[in-house]
Coordinates of C-alpha atoms and ligand atoms in Angstrom, one line a residue:
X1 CA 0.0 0.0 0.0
X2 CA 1.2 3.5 -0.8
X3 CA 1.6 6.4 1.0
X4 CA -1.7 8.6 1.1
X5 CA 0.3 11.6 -0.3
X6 CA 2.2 8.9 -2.7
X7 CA 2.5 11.0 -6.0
X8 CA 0.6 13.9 -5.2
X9 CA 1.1 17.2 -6.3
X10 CA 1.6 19.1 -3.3
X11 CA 2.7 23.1 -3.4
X12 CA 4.3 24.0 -0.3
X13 CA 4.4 27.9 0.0
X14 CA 6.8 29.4 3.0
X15 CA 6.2 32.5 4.3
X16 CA 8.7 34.9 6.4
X17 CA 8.7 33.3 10.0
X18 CA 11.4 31.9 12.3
X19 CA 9.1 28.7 12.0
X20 CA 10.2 28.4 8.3
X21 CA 13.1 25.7 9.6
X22 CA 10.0 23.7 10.5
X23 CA 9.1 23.9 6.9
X24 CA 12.3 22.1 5.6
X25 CA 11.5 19.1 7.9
X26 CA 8.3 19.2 6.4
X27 CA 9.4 19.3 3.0
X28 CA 11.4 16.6 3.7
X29 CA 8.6 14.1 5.4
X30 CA 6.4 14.9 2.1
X31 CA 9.4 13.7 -0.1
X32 CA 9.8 10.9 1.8
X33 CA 6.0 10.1 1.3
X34 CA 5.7 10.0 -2.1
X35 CA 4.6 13.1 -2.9
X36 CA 5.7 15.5 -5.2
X37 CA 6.8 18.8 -4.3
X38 CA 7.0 22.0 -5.4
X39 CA 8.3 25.1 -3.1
X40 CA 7.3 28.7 -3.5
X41 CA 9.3 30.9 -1.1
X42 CA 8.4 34.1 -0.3
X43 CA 10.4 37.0 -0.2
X44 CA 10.6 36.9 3.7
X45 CA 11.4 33.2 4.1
X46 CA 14.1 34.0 2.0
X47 CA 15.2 35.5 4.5
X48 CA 15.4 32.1 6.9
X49 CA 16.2 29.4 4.9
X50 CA 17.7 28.9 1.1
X51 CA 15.7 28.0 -2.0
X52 CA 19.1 25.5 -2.2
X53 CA 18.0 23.6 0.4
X54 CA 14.4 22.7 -0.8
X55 CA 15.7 22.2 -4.1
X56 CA 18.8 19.4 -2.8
X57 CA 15.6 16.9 -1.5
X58 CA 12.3 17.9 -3.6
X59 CA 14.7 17.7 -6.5
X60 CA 12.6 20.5 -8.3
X61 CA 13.0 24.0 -9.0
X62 CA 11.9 26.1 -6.3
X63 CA 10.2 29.5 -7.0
X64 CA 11.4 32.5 -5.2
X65 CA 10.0 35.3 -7.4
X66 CA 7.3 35.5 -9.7
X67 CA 9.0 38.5 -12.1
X68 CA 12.1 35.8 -12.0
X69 CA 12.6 35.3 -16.0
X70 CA 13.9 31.7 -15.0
X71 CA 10.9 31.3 -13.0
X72 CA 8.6 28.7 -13.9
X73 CA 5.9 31.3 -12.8
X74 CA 7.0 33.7 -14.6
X75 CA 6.6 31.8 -18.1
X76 CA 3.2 30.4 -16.8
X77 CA 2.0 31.8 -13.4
X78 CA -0.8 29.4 -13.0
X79 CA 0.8 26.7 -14.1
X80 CA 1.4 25.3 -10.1
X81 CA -1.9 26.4 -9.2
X82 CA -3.3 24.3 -11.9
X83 CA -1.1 21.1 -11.2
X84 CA -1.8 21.5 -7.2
X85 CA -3.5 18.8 -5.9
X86 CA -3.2 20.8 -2.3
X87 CA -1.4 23.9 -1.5
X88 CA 0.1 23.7 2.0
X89 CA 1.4 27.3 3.7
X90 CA 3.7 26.6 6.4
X91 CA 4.2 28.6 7.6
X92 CA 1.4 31.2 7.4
X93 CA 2.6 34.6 8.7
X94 CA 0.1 37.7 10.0
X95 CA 1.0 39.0 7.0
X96 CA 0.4 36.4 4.6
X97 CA -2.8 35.6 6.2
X98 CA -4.0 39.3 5.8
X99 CA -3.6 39.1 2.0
X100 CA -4.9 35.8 1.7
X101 CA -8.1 37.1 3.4
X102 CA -8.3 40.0 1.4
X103 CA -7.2 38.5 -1.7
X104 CA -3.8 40.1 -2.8
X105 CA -1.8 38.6 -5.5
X106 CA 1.2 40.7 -5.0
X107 CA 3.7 37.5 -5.4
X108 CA 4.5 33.9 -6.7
X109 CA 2.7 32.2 -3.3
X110 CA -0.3 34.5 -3.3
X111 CA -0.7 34.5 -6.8
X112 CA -0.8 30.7 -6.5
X113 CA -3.3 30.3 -4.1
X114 CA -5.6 32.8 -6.0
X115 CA -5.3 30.8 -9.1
X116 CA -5.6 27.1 -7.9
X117 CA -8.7 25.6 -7.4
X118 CA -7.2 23.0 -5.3
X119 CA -7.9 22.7 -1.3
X120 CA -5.7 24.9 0.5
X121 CA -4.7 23.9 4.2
X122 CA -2.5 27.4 6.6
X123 CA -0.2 26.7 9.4
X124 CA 0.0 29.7 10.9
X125 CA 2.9 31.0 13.0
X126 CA 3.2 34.2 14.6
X127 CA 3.6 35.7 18.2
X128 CA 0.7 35.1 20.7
X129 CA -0.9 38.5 20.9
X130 CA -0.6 39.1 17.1
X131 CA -2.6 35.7 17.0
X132 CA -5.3 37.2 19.4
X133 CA -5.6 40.2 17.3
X134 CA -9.2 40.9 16.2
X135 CA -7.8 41.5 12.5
X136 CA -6.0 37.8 12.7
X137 CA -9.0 36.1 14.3
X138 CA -11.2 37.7 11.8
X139 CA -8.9 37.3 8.1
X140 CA -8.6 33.4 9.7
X141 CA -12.4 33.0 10.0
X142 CA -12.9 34.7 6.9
X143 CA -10.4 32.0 5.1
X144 CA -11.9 29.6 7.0
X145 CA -15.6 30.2 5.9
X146 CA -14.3 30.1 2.0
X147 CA -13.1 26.4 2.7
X148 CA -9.4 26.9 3.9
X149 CA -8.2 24.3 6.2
X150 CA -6.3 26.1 9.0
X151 CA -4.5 23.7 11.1
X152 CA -3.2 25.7 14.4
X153 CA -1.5 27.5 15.8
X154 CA -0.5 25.3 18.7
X155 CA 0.3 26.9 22.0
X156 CA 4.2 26.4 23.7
X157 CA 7.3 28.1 23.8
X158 CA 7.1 31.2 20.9
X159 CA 10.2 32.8 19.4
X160 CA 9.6 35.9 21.5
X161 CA 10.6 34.2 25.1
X162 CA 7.4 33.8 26.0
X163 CA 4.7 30.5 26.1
X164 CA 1.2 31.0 24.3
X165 CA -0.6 30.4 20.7
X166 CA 1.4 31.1 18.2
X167 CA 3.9 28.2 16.8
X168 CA 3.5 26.0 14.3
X169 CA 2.1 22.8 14.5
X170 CA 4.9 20.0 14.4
X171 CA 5.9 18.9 10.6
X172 CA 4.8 15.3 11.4
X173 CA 0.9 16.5 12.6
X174 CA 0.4 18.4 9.7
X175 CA 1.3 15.4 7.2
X176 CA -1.5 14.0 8.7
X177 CA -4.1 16.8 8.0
X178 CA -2.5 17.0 4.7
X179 CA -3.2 13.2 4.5
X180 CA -6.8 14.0 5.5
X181 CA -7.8 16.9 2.7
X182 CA -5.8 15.2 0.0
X183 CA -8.9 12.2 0.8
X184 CA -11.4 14.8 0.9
X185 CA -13.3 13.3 -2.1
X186 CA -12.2 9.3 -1.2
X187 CA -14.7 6.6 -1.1
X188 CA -15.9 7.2 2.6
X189 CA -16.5 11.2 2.0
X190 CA -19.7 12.4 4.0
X191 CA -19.6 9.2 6.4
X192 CA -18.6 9.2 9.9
X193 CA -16.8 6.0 10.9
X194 CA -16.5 5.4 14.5
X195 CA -13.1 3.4 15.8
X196 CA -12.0 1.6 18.7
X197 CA -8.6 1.0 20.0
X198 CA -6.5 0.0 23.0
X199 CA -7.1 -2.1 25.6
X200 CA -9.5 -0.9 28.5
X201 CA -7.8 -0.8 32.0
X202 CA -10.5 -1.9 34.9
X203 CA -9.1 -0.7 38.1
X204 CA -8.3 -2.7 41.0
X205 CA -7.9 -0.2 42.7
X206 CA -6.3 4.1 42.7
X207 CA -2.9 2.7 41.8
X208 CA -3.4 -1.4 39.4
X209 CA -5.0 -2.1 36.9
X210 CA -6.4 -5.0 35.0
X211 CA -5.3 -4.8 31.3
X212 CA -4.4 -6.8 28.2
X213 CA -1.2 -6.3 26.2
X214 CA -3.0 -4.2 22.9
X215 CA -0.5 -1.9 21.7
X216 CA -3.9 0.4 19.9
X217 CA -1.7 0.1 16.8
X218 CA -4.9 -1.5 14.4
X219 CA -7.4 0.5 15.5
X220 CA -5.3 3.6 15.4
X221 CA -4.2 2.8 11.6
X222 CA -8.2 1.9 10.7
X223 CA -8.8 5.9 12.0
X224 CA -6.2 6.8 10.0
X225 CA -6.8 5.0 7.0
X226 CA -10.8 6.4 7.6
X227 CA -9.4 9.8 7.7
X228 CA -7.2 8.9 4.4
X229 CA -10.5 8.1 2.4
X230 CA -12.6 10.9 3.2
X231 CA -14.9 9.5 6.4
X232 CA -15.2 11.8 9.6
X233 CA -13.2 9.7 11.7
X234 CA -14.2 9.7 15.5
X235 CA -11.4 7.3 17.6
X236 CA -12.5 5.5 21.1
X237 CA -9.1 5.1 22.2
X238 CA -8.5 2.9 26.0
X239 CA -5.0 3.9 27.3
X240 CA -2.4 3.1 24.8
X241 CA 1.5 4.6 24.1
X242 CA 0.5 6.7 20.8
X243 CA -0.3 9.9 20.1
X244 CA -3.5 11.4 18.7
X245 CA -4.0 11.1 15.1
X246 CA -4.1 14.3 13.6
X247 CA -7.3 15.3 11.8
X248 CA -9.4 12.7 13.8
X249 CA -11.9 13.0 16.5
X250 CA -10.4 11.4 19.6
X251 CA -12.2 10.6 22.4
X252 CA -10.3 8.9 25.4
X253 CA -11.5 6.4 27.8
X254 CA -10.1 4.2 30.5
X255 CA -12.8 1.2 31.4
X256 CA -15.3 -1.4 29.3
X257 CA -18.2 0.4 30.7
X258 CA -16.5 4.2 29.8
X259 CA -15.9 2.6 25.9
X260 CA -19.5 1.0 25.8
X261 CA -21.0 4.3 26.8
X262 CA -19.0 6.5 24.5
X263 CA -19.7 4.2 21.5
X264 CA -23.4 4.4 22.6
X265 CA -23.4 7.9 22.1
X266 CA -21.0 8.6 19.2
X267 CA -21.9 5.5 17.4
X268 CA -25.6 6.5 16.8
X269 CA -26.9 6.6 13.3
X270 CA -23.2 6.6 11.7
X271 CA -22.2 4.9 8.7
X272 CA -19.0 2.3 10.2
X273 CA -18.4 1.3 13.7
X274 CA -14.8 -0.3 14.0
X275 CA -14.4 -2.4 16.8
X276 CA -10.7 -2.9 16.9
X277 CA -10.1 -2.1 20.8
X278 CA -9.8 -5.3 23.1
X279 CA -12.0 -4.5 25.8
X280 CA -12.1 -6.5 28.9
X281 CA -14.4 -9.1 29.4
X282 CA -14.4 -9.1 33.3
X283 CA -14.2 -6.1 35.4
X284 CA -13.7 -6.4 39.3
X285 CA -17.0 -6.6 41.3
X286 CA -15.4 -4.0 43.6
X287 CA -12.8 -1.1 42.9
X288 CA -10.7 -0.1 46.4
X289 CA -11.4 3.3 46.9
X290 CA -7.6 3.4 48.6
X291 CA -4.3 1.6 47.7
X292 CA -4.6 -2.1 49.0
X293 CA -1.6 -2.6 50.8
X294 CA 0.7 -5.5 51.4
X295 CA -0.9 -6.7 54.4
X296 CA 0.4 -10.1 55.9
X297 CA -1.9 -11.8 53.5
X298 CA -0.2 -14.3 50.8
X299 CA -3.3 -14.3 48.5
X300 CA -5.4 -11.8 47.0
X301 CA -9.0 -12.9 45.5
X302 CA -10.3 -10.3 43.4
X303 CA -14.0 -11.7 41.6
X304 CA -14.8 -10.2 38.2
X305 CA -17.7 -9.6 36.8
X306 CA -18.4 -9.9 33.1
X307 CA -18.8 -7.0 31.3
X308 CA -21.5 -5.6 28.3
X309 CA -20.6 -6.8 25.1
X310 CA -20.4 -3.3 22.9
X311 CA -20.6 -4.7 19.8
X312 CA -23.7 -7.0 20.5
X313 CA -25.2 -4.2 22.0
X314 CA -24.6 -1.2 19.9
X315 CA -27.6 -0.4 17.5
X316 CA -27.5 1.8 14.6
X317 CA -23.9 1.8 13.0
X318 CA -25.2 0.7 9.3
X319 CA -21.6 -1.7 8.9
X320 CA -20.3 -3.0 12.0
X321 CA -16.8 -4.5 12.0
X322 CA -15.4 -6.6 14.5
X323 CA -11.9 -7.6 15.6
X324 CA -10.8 -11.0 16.8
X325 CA -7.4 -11.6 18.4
X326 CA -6.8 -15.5 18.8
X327 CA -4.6 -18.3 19.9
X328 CA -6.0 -21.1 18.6
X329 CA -9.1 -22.5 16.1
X330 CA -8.4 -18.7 14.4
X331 CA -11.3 -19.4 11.8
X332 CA -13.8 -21.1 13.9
X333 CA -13.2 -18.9 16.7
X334 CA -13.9 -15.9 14.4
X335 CA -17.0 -17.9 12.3
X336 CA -18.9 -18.3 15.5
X337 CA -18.1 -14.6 16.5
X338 CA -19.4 -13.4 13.3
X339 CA -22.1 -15.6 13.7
X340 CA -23.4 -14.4 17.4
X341 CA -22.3 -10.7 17.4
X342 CA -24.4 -9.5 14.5
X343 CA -21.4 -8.0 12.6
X344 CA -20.7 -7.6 9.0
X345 CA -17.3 -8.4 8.9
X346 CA -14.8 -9.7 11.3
X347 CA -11.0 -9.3 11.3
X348 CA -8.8 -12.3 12.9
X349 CA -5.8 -12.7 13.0
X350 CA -3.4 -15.3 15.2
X351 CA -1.6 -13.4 17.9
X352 CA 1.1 -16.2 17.9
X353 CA 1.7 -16.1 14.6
X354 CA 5.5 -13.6 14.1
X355 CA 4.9 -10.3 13.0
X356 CA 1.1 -10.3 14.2
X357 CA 1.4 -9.7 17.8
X358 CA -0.1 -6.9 19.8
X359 CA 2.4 -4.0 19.3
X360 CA 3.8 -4.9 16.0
X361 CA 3.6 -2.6 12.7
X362 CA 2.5 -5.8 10.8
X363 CA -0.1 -7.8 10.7
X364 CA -1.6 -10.9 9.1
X365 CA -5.2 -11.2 8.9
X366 CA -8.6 -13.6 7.7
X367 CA -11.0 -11.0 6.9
X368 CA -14.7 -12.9 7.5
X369 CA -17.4 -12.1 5.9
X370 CA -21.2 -12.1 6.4
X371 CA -21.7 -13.0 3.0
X372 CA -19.5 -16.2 3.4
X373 CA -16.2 -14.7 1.7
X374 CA -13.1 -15.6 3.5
X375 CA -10.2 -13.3 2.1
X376 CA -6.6 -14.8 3.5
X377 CA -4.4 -11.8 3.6
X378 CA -0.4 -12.0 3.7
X379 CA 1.3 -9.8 6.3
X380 CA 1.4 -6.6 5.2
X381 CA 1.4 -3.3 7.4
X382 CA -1.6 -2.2 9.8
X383 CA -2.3 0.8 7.7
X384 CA -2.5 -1.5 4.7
X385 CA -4.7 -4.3 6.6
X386 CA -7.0 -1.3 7.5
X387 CA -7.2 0.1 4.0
X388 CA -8.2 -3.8 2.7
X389 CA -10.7 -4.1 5.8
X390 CA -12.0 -0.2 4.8
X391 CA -12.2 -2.0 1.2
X392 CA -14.8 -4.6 1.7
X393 CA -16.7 -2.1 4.3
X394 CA -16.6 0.7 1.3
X395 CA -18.5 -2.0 -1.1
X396 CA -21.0 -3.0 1.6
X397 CA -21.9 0.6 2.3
X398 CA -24.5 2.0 -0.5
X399 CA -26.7 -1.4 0.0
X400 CA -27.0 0.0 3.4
X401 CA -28.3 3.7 3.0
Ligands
CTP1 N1 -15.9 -6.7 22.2 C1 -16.9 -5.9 22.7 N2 -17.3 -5.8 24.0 C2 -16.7 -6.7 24.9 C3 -15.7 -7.6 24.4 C4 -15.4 -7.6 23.1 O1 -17.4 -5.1 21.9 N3 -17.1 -6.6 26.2 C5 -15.6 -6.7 20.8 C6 -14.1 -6.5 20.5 O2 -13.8 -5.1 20.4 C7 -13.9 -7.2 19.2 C8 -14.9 -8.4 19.3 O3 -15.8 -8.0 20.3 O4 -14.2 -6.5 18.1 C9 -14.3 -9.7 19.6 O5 -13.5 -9.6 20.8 P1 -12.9 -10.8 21.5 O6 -12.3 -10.4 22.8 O7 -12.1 -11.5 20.5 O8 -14.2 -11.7 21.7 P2 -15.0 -12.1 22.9 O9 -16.4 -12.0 22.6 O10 -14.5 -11.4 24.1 O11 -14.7 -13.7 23.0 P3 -13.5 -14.5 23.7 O12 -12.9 -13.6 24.7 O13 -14.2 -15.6 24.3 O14 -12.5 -14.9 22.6

């Protein structure tokens, strides 16, 4: 499976801020991603970092100046515009913002974005109180309401010494809202698909927990994949190592009982609900309100109670998917699974088995079927096993409207 942003045309325009070294890095992870990139500096980013080094990784000419005469601009000025597939400007100073808003075409980046009929995603950067500025709030609304994606700015250190909103988000976030407007017209555009991950914790008591050893990994890469093809992506996540996917809806919860009541609510009348998180079966009957201690005792009997099944309980999702780590009897385990929970499809896959265990990258699936079709898949990466589960719920979908 490719990249999302494999051989897209991406224009990334860099505007005059300290935060422009950010933009290399960025430049850099879209190369690396497939996609193919064209720079437009403006005259103030010149000012931070070289048209040389853009040019050394994207391995394409890099516009500085739109009266350049070597300027690819300059012999066709809407010739990016009309190849962009997304123009990207990161970062997005005051200034640039303000001419977006109002519409200025005064050089080779904001000639671009005035010609192009392709989405267009800002990162703004800029100190905190410029960012509070009625004029800034009001130019980003205004871009905002014409469609712009504006992703930031995110609050931290800022280049003046002091903390607030004003930097840039982090190279490697914004690859994923890029991700996520590049798949704005994808197969799963105006559904909402609802995803699980993680492994619930049921507390023994303030300080242990009861847990299983999901990573979060598959469900996190079936919200991404979501988000890749178009689908509001809302993402259930139990306690797990990974950060947030950017451009999804994530909602975080710590018991069975705290995941069954969020997918109750957020899983109502959507299109996809993804089960993918291992949630506890058995919860203790009893949760110490203190830190059990020591004690002279040599056992400790805790009694469990079983918990709700979400998936069997869950109504209106039109596709429901669910997720089946095994040990053993993989197929029949997962038949009868199918079979009792109501689903449409169920994913199974052999935890034993190398390169399939919780917290791996890879995975190697059976993807079940309610319609009786068994599709064996080799190991391949989570992302990818999402995209080929995402497949077979993509064909089910208009049956179901
Ligand atoms: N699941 C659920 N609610 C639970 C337990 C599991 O919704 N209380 C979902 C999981 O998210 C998964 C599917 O059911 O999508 C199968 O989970 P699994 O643990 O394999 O199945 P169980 O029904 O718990 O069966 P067993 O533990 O006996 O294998």
């Amino acid at each position: 499976m490719k990249s999302p942003l494999s051989n897209r045309a991406v224009v990334l325009g860099i505007t005059g801020s300290i935060a422009s070294y950010k933009a290399v890095d960025l430049a850099s992870k879209l190369v690396q991603a497939g996609a193919q990139v064209d720079v437009i500096l403006s005259r103030g980013a010149s000012q931070f970092v070289t048209a040389l080094t853009f040019r050394s990784f994207t391995h394409r000419p890099v516009v500085t100046d739109l009266f350049d005469p070597d300027s690819e601009l300059a012999v066709e000025h809407v010739a990016l515009a009309q190849r962009a597939e997304i123009v990207v400007v990161a970062p997005a100073t005051v200034h640039t913002i303000a001419k977006l808003a109002l519409g200025l075409a005064d050089d080779a980046l904001t000639t671009t974005v005035l010609a192009t009929q392709a989405p267009v995603l800002l990162a703004p950067a800029m100190d905190g109180r410029m960012y509070e500025h009625p004029a800034t709030r009001e130019n980003l609304h205004k871009l905002e309401e014409r469609g712009v994606t504006v992703v930031g700015p995110a609050e931290g250190h800022l280049a003046s010494g002091l903390r607030g909103w004003g930097r840039m988000v982090e190279p490697g976030e914004l690859l994923g809202h890029i991700a996520a407007v590049l798949g704005h017209k994808g197969d799963l555009a105006g559904t909402t698909v609802v995803v699980t991950a993680g492994g619930t914790q049921e507390p023994l008591d303030p300080v242990r927990v009861l847990t299983n050893r999901s990573s979060g990994k598959m469900g996190y890469a079936v919200a991404e994949a979501a988000r890749d093809r178009g689908a509001r992506t809302v993402l259930v996540a139990a306690p797990t190592a990974l950060t947030d996917p950017p451009a999804v809806e994530v909602h975080h919860v710590g018991t069975a009982l705290e995941m069954g009541a969020a997918v109750a609510k957020l899983a109502r009348g959507v299109a996809v609900l993804v089960m993918a998180a291992a949630v506890a079966d058995y919860r203790p009957v009893e949760t110490a309100p203190r830190k059990v201690k020591r004690g002279k005792q040599e056992t400790w009997t805790v009694e469990l109670t079983r918990t709700p099944d979400i998936l069997m309980g869950v109504e209106g999702p039109r596709v429901k998917v669910g997720f089946a780590a095994e040990t053993e009897d993989l197929l029949s385990n997962a038949r009868e699974k199918l079979r009792t929970k109501g689903v449409d499809l169920f994913v199974a896959n052999d935890v034993t088995s190398p390169g399939s265990g919780f917290g791996s990258d890879t995975n190697e699936v059976i993807i079940l079927g309610r319609d009786g079709v068994v599709e064996k898949l080799p190991l391949m990466s989570k992302y990818e096993v999402a995209h080929r589960v995402l497949d077979r719920v993509a064909k089910l979908l208009p049956a179901r409207r």
